[in-house]
């Protein structure tokens, strides 16, 4: 989703820069404007991403995952053992 948003912003910047260009003889101006828009869009995207990563909800989610990873591993081991027992009990046809 981040890449598609950035691509949409760059495409919009290209269209806007093209509409602003006074003459078709100024490709350097168009390139410079597109680069500026792309840099601004990238900075905004990075800022938004860092805000999300630093949010309290993200921190709580990371903490919860870290605390419950061992429990999940234990349950997977238990489930594997139960499946193996069931597999051994099932008669071969």
PDB file of C-alpha atoms in Angstrom:
ATOM      1  CA  UNK A   1       0.000   0.000   0.000  1.00  0.00           C
ATOM      2  CA  UNK A   2       2.866   2.378   0.750  1.00  0.00           C
ATOM      3  CA  UNK A   3       4.388   1.823  -2.676  1.00  0.00           C
ATOM      4  CA  UNK A   4       1.062   2.383  -4.443  1.00  0.00           C
ATOM      5  CA  UNK A   5       0.485   5.594  -2.506  1.00  0.00           C
ATOM      6  CA  UNK A   6       3.948   6.849  -3.382  1.00  0.00           C
ATOM      7  CA  UNK A   7       3.430   5.902  -7.034  1.00  0.00           C
ATOM      8  CA  UNK A   8       0.121   7.772  -7.103  1.00  0.00           C
ATOM      9  CA  UNK A   9       1.765  10.845  -5.591  1.00  0.00           C
ATOM     10  CA  UNK A  10       4.596  10.735  -8.135  1.00  0.00           C
ATOM     11  CA  UNK A  11       2.135  10.366 -11.026  1.00  0.00           C
ATOM     12  CA  UNK A  12       0.145  13.302  -9.690  1.00  0.00           C
ATOM     13  CA  UNK A  13       3.341  15.312  -9.410  1.00  0.00           C
ATOM     14  CA  UNK A  14       4.266  14.506 -13.008  1.00  0.00           C
ATOM     15  CA  UNK A  15       0.849  15.594 -14.227  1.00  0.00           C
ATOM     16  CA  UNK A  16       0.916  18.756 -12.131  1.00  0.00           C
ATOM     17  CA  UNK A  17       4.416  19.634 -13.260  1.00  0.00           C
ATOM     18  CA  UNK A  18       3.444  19.029 -16.866  1.00  0.00           C
ATOM     19  CA  UNK A  19       0.463  21.309 -16.523  1.00  0.00           C
ATOM     20  CA  UNK A  20       2.641  24.023 -14.979  1.00  0.00           C
ATOM     21  CA  UNK A  21       5.352  23.857 -17.634  1.00  0.00           C
ATOM     22  CA  UNK A  22       5.099  26.966 -19.789  1.00  0.00           C
ATOM     23  CA  UNK A  23       6.842  25.595 -22.853  1.00  0.00           C
ATOM     24  CA  UNK A  24       7.785  22.105 -23.971  1.00  0.00           C
ATOM     25  CA  UNK A  25      11.402  23.314 -24.329  1.00  0.00           C
ATOM     26  CA  UNK A  26      11.946  23.172 -20.574  1.00  0.00           C
ATOM     27  CA  UNK A  27      12.380  19.465 -19.743  1.00  0.00           C
ATOM     28  CA  UNK A  28      14.937  20.265 -17.022  1.00  0.00           C
ATOM     29  CA  UNK A  29      12.337  22.310 -15.171  1.00  0.00           C
ATOM     30  CA  UNK A  30       9.842  19.492 -15.433  1.00  0.00           C
ATOM     31  CA  UNK A  31      12.378  16.944 -14.187  1.00  0.00           C
ATOM     32  CA  UNK A  32      13.397  19.193 -11.302  1.00  0.00           C
ATOM     33  CA  UNK A  33       9.776  19.747 -10.278  1.00  0.00           C
ATOM     34  CA  UNK A  34       9.031  16.023 -10.427  1.00  0.00           C
ATOM     35  CA  UNK A  35      12.103  15.321  -8.302  1.00  0.00           C
ATOM     36  CA  UNK A  36      11.027  17.935  -5.771  1.00  0.00           C
ATOM     37  CA  UNK A  37       7.502  16.506  -5.594  1.00  0.00           C
ATOM     38  CA  UNK A  38       8.869  12.973  -5.268  1.00  0.00           C
ATOM     39  CA  UNK A  39      11.193  14.062  -2.441  1.00  0.00           C
ATOM     40  CA  UNK A  40       8.332  15.792  -0.644  1.00  0.00           C
ATOM     41  CA  UNK A  41       6.044  12.789  -1.098  1.00  0.00           C
ATOM     42  CA  UNK A  42       8.769  10.473   0.170  1.00  0.00           C
ATOM     43  CA  UNK A  43       9.364  12.658   3.206  1.00  0.00           C
ATOM     44  CA  UNK A  44       5.644  12.736   3.998  1.00  0.00           C
ATOM     45  CA  UNK A  45       5.374   8.957   3.596  1.00  0.00           C
ATOM     46  CA  UNK A  46       8.410   8.369   5.822  1.00  0.00           C
ATOM     47  CA  UNK A  47       7.025  10.724   8.442  1.00  0.00           C
ATOM     48  CA  UNK A  48       3.642   9.002   8.436  1.00  0.00           C
ATOM     49  CA  UNK A  49       5.262   5.570   8.634  1.00  0.00           C
ATOM     50  CA  UNK A  50       7.471   6.563  11.559  1.00  0.00           C
ATOM     51  CA  UNK A  51       4.448   8.048  13.359  1.00  0.00           C
ATOM     52  CA  UNK A  52       2.586   4.766  12.937  1.00  0.00           C
ATOM     53  CA  UNK A  53       5.584   2.711  14.052  1.00  0.00           C
ATOM     54  CA  UNK A  54       6.090   4.881  17.115  1.00  0.00           C
ATOM     55  CA  UNK A  55       2.420   4.969  18.053  1.00  0.00           C
ATOM     56  CA  UNK A  56       1.294   3.541  21.352  1.00  0.00           C
ATOM     57  CA  UNK A  57      -0.831   0.900  19.612  1.00  0.00           C
ATOM     58  CA  UNK A  58       2.152  -0.364  17.627  1.00  0.00           C
ATOM     59  CA  UNK A  59       4.307  -0.478  20.734  1.00  0.00           C
ATOM     60  CA  UNK A  60       1.612  -2.408  22.606  1.00  0.00           C
ATOM     61  CA  UNK A  61       1.253  -4.837  19.712  1.00  0.00           C
ATOM     62  CA  UNK A  62       5.015  -5.465  19.567  1.00  0.00           C
ATOM     63  CA  UNK A  63       5.138  -5.984  23.324  1.00  0.00           C
ATOM     64  CA  UNK A  64       2.163  -8.371  23.219  1.00  0.00           C
ATOM     65  CA  UNK A  65       3.742 -10.371  20.387  1.00  0.00           C
ATOM     66  CA  UNK A  66       7.043 -10.601  22.227  1.00  0.00           C
ATOM     67  CA  UNK A  67       5.362 -11.744  25.433  1.00  0.00           C
ATOM     68  CA  UNK A  68       3.147 -14.302  23.728  1.00  0.00           C
ATOM     69  CA  UNK A  69       5.607 -15.746  21.228  1.00  0.00           C
ATOM     70  CA  UNK A  70       6.780 -18.413  23.693  1.00  0.00           C
ATOM     71  CA  UNK A  71       3.203 -19.387  24.498  1.00  0.00           C
ATOM     72  CA  UNK A  72       2.408 -19.756  20.815  1.00  0.00           C
ATOM     73  CA  UNK A  73       5.488 -21.939  20.308  1.00  0.00           C
ATOM     74  CA  UNK A  74       4.470 -24.150  23.234  1.00  0.00           C
ATOM     75  CA  UNK A  75       0.981 -24.585  21.833  1.00  0.00           C
ATOM     76  CA  UNK A  76       2.346 -25.465  18.405  1.00  0.00           C
ATOM     77  CA  UNK A  77       4.595 -28.123  19.943  1.00  0.00           C
ATOM     78  CA  UNK A  78       1.609 -29.529  21.867  1.00  0.00           C
ATOM     79  CA  UNK A  79      -0.522 -29.551  18.704  1.00  0.00           C
ATOM     80  CA  UNK A  80       2.235 -31.298  16.762  1.00  0.00           C
ATOM     81  CA  UNK A  81       2.491 -33.987  19.438  1.00  0.00           C
ATOM     82  CA  UNK A  82      -1.282 -34.546  19.381  1.00  0.00           C
ATOM     83  CA  UNK A  83      -1.333 -34.818  15.588  1.00  0.00           C
ATOM     84  CA  UNK A  84       1.561 -37.296  15.676  1.00  0.00           C
ATOM     85  CA  UNK A  85      -0.273 -39.417  18.277  1.00  0.00           C
ATOM     86  CA  UNK A  86      -3.415 -39.372  16.168  1.00  0.00           C
ATOM     87  CA  UNK A  87      -1.406 -40.296  13.071  1.00  0.00           C
ATOM     88  CA  UNK A  88       0.135 -43.289  14.873  1.00  0.00           C
ATOM     89  CA  UNK A  89      -3.277 -44.527  16.059  1.00  0.00           C
ATOM     90  CA  UNK A  90      -4.878 -44.316  12.625  1.00  0.00           C
ATOM     91  CA  UNK A  91      -4.804 -47.770  10.988  1.00  0.00           C
ATOM     92  CA  UNK A  92      -3.199 -48.019   7.559  1.00  0.00           C
ATOM     93  CA  UNK A  93      -5.531 -49.054   4.754  1.00  0.00           C
TER      94      UNK A  93
END
